[in-house]
Short mmCIF file of C-alpha atoms in Angstrom, two decimals:
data_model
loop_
_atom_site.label_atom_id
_atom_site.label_comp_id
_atom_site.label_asym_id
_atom_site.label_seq_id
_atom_site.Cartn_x
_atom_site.Cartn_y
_atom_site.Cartn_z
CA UNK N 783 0.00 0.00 0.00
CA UNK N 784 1.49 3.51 -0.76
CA UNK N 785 1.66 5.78 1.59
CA UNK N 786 -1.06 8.41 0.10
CA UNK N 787 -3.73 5.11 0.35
CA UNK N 788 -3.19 5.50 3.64
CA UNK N 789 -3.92 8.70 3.73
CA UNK N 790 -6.92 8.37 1.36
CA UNK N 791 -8.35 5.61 4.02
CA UNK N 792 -7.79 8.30 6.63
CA UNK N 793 -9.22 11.15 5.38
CA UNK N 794 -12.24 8.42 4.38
CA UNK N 795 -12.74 7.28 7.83
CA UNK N 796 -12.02 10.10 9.98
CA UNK N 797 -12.55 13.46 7.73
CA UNK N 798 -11.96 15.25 10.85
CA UNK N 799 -8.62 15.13 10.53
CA UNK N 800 -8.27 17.04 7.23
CA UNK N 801 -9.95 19.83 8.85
CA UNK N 802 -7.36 19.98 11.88
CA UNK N 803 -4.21 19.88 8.97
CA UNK N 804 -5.37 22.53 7.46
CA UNK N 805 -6.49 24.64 10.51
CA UNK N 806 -9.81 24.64 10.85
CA UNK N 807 -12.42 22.80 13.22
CA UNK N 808 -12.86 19.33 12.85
CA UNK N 809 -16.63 20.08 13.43
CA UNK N 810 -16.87 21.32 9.93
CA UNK N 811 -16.14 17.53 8.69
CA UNK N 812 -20.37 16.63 9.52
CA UNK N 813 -20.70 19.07 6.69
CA UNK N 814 -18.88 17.16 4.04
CA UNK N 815 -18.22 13.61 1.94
CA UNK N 816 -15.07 12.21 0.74
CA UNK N 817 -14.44 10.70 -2.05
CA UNK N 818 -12.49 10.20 -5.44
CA UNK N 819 -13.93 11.53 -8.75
CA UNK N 820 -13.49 10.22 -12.29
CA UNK N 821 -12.80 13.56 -14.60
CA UNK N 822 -14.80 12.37 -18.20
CA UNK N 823 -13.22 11.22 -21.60
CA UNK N 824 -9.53 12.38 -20.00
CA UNK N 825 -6.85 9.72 -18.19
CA UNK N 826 -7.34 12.14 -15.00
CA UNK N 827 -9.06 10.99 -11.39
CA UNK N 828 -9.01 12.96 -8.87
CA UNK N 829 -8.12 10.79 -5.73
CA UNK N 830 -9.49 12.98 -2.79
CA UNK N 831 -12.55 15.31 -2.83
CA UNK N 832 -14.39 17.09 0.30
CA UNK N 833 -17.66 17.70 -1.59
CA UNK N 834 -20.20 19.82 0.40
CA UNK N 835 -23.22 17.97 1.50
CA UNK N 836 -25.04 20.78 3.79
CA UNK N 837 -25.36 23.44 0.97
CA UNK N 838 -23.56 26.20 -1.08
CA UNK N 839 -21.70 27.96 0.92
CA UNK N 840 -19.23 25.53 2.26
CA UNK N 841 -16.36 24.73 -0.82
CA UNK N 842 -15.11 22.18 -2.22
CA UNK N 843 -11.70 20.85 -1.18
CA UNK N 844 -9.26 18.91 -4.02
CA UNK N 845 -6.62 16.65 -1.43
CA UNK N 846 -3.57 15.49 -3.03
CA UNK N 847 -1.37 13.56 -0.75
CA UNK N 848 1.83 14.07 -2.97
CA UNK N 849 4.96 11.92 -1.10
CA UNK N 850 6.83 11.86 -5.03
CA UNK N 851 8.83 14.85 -5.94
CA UNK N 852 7.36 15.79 -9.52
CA UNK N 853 8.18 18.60 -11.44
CA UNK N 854 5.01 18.81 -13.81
CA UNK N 855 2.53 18.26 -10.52
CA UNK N 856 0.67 21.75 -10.23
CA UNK N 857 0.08 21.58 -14.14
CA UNK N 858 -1.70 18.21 -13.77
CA UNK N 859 -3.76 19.02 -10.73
CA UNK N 860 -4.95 22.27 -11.69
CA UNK N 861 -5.54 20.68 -14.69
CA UNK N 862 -7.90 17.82 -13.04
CA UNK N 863 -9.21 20.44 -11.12
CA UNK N 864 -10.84 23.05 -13.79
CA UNK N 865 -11.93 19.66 -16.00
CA UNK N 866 -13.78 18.85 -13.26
CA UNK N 867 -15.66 22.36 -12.47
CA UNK N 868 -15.88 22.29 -16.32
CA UNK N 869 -17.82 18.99 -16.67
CA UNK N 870 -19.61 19.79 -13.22
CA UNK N 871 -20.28 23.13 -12.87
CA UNK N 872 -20.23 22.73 -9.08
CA UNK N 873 -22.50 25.96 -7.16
CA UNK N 874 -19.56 26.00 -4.41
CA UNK N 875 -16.37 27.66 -4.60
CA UNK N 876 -13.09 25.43 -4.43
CA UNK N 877 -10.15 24.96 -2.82
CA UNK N 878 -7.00 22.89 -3.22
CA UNK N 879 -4.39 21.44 -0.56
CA UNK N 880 -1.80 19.23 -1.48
CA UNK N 881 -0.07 17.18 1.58
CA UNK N 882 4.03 16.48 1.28
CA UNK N 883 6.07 15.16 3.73
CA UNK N 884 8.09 17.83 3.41
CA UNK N 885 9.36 20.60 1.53
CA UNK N 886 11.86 18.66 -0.21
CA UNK N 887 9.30 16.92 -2.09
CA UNK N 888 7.98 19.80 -3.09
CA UNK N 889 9.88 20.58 -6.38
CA UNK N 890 7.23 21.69 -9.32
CA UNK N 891 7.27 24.39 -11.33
CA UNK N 892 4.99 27.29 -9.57
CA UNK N 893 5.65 30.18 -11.91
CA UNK N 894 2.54 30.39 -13.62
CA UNK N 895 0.22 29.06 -10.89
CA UNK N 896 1.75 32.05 -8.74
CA UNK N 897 -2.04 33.83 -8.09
CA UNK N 898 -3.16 30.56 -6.52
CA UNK N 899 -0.34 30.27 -3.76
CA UNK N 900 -0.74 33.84 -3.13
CA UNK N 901 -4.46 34.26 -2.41
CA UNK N 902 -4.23 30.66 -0.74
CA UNK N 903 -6.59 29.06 -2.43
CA UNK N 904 -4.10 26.49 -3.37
CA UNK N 905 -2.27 25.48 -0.06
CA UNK N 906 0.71 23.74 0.74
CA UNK N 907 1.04 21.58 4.18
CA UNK N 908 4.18 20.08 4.60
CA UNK N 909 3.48 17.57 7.53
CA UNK N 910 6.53 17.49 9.18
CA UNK N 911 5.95 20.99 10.14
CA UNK N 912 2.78 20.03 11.42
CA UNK N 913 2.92 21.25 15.57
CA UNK N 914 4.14 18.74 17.70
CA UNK N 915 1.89 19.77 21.34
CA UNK N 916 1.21 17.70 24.43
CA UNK N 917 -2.46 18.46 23.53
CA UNK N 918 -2.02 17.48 20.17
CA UNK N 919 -5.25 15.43 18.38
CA UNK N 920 -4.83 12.11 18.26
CA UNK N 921 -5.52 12.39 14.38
CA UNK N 922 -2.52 14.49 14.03
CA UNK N 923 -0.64 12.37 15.90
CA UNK N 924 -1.33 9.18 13.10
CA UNK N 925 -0.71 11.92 10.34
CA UNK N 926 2.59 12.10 11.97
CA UNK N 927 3.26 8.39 12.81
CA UNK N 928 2.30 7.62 8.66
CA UNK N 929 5.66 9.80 8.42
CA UNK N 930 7.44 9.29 11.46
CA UNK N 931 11.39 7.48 10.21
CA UNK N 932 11.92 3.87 11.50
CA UNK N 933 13.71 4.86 14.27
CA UNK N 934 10.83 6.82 16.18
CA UNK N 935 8.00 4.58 14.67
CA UNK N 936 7.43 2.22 17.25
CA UNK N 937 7.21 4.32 20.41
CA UNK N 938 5.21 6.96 18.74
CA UNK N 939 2.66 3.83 17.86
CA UNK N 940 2.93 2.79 21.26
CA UNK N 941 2.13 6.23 22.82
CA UNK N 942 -0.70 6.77 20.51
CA UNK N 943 -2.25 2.91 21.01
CA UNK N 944 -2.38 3.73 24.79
CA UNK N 945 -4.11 7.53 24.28
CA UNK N 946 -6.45 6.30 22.00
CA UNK N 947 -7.53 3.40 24.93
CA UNK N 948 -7.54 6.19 27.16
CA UNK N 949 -9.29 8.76 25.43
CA UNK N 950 -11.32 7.35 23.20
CA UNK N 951 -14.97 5.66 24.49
CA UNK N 952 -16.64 5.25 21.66
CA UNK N 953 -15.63 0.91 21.16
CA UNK N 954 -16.25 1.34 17.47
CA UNK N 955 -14.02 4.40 16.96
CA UNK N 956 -11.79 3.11 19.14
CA UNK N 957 -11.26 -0.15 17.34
CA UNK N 958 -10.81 1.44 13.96
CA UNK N 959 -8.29 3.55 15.19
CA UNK N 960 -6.59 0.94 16.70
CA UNK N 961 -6.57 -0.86 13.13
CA UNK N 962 -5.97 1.95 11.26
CA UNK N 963 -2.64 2.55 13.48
CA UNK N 964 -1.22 -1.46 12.98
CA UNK N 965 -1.96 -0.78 9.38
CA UNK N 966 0.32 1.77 9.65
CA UNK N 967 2.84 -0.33 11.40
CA UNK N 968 2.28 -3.47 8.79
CA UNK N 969 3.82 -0.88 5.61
CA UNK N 970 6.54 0.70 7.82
CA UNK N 971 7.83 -2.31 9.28
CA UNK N 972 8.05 -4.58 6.86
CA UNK N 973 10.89 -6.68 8.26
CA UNK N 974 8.56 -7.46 11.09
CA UNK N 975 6.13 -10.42 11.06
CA UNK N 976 2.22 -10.05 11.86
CA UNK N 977 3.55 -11.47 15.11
CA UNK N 978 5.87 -9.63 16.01
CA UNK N 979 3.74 -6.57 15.86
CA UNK N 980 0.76 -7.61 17.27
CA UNK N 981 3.21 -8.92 20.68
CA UNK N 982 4.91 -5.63 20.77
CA UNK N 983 1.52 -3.86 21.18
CA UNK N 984 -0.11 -6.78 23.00
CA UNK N 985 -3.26 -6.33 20.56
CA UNK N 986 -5.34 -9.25 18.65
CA UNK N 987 -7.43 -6.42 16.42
CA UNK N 988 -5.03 -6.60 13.54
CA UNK N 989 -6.54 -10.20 13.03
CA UNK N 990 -9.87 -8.02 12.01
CA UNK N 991 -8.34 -5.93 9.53
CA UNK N 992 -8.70 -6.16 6.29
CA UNK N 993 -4.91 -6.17 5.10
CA UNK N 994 -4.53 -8.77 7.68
CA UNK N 995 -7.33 -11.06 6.23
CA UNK N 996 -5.87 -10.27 2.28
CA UNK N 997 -2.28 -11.74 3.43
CA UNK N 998 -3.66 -14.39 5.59
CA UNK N 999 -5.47 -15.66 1.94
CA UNK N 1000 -2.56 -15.14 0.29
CA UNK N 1001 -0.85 -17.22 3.04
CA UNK N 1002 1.56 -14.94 4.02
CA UNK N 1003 0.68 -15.18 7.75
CA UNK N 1004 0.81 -18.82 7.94
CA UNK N 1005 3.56 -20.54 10.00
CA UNK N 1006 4.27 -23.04 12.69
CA UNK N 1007 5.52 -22.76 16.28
CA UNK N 1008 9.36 -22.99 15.20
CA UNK N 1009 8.98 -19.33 13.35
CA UNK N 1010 7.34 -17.89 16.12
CA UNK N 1011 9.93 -18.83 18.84
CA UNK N 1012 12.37 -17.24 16.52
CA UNK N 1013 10.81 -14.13 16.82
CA UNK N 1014 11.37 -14.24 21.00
CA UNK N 1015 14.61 -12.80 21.61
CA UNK N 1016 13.86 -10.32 19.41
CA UNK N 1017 11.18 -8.82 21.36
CA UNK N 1018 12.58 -10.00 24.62
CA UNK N 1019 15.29 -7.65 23.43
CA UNK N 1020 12.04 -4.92 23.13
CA UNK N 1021 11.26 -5.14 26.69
CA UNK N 1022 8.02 -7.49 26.47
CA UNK N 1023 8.30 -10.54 29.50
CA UNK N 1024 8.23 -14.39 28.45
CA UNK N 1025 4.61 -14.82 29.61
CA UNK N 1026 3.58 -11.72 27.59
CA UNK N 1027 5.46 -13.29 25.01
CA UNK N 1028 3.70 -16.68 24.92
CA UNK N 1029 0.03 -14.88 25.59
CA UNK N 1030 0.39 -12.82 22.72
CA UNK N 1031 1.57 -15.70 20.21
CA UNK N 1032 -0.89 -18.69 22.14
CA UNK N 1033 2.26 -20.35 22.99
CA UNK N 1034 3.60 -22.27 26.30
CA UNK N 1035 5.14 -20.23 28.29
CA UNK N 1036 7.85 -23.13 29.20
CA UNK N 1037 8.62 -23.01 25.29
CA UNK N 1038 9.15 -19.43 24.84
CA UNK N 1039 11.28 -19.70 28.22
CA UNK N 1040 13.36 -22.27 26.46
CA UNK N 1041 13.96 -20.53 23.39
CA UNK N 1042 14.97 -17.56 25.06
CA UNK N 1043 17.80 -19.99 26.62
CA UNK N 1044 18.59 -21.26 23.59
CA UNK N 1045 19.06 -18.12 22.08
CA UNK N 1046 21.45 -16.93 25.07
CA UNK N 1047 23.62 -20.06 24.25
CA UNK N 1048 23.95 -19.89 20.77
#
């Protein structure tokens, strides 16, 4: 999955959080619907729309998650963007926000889109810039684990799997946050086995998601006991204790002991 389907899935799930990137109130998301629209008789699609579904007055938002330095981007979007009102002929006004990781990926030629930067009704958000606050959303806080570098990913998941238990009462919410996080987690880590992640965080909700069902057909999940007592010293070495350990895999704990002492003699 790239990364701007992930973003695509959040935006679709919780619209909120569009509406805190870009600095407004997340209350405003009851007032839209997001989607993906096909532009007619061209090769274009628009991948993320915020089309207005309490009346005229509220605009249109065109989201492009844009992780791929490109240096004939604004020409294509803008493009999409007046085909569209073209072959539409949408009441609301529009506006345009395109999401980079940083501003190194930002590289496209801007001199004769100039007017649209300056009156801001194109904006640019690079997300690492994005606040970092103790009071920080928790929908933030994914935008920022989606980017987060190896290194930091982990904790930051951790962190944000415990505030979302702790803040968030709403079960249903709750659980597709936690999903949407280890989806996260399954595309950054990919060194790491479905195991392995789901000990670390001591969860069994990845087993509902829906990339975890697509690799389990695929068979990609399936192994025996041997591959999963590899995987011990490993996250012994993350701080998790042989009994959580064997609870999180369904193993004996005498058997994840024992290839913890195995490992230690090798």
């Amino acid at each position: 999955m790239k990364t701007d389907s992930l973003f695509y899935r959040l935006f679709q799930e919780f619209p909120a959080i569009f509406f805190e990137i870009i600095g407004n109130t997340p209350q405003l998301a009851d007032n839209y619907q997001f989607s993906s629209v096909e532009v007619k008789q061209t090769a274009f699609r628009i991948d993320g729309v915020f089309l207005s579904s309490q009346g005229e007055e509220n605009p249109i938002y065109f989201v492009e998650v844009q992780f791929q330095p490109d240096r004939d981007f604004y020409a294509r979007f803008l493009a999409e963007i007046f085909l569209y009102l073209r072959q539409n002929k949408p009441a609301n006004n529009w506006r345009a926000v395109v999401l980079y990781p940083n501003q190194n990926a930002d590289i496209a030629d801007t001199k004769h889109y100039q007017e649209f930067f300056a009156s801001e009704r194109v904006r640019r958000i690079y997300l690492d810039r994005l606040e970092a606050s103790a009071d920080q959303s928790i929908g933030i806080v994914i935008v920022k684990l989606a980017i987060a570098p190896p290194t930091t990913t982990v904790e930051l998941a951790r962190e944000l799997v415990s505030r979302v238990r702790q803040q968030v009462t709403n079960d249903l919410q709750q659980r597709q946050l936690v999903q949407l996080i280890e989806t996260i987690l399954f595309y950054k880590l990919p060194t790491m086995s479905r195991e392995e992640i789901e000990a670390m965080f001591e969860l069994s909700d990845l087993k509902q998601t829906k990339v975890y069902q697509e690799a389990k057909e695929e068979g990609k999940l399936e192994g025996i006991i041997e591959g999963k007592l590899e995987s011990v010293p490993r996250l012994l070495a993350l701080g998790l204790t042989v009994e959580q350990i064997a609870q999180a895999f369904g193993l004996n704990v005498e058997d994840v002991r024992r290839a913890a002492q195995n490992q230690a003699t090798q």
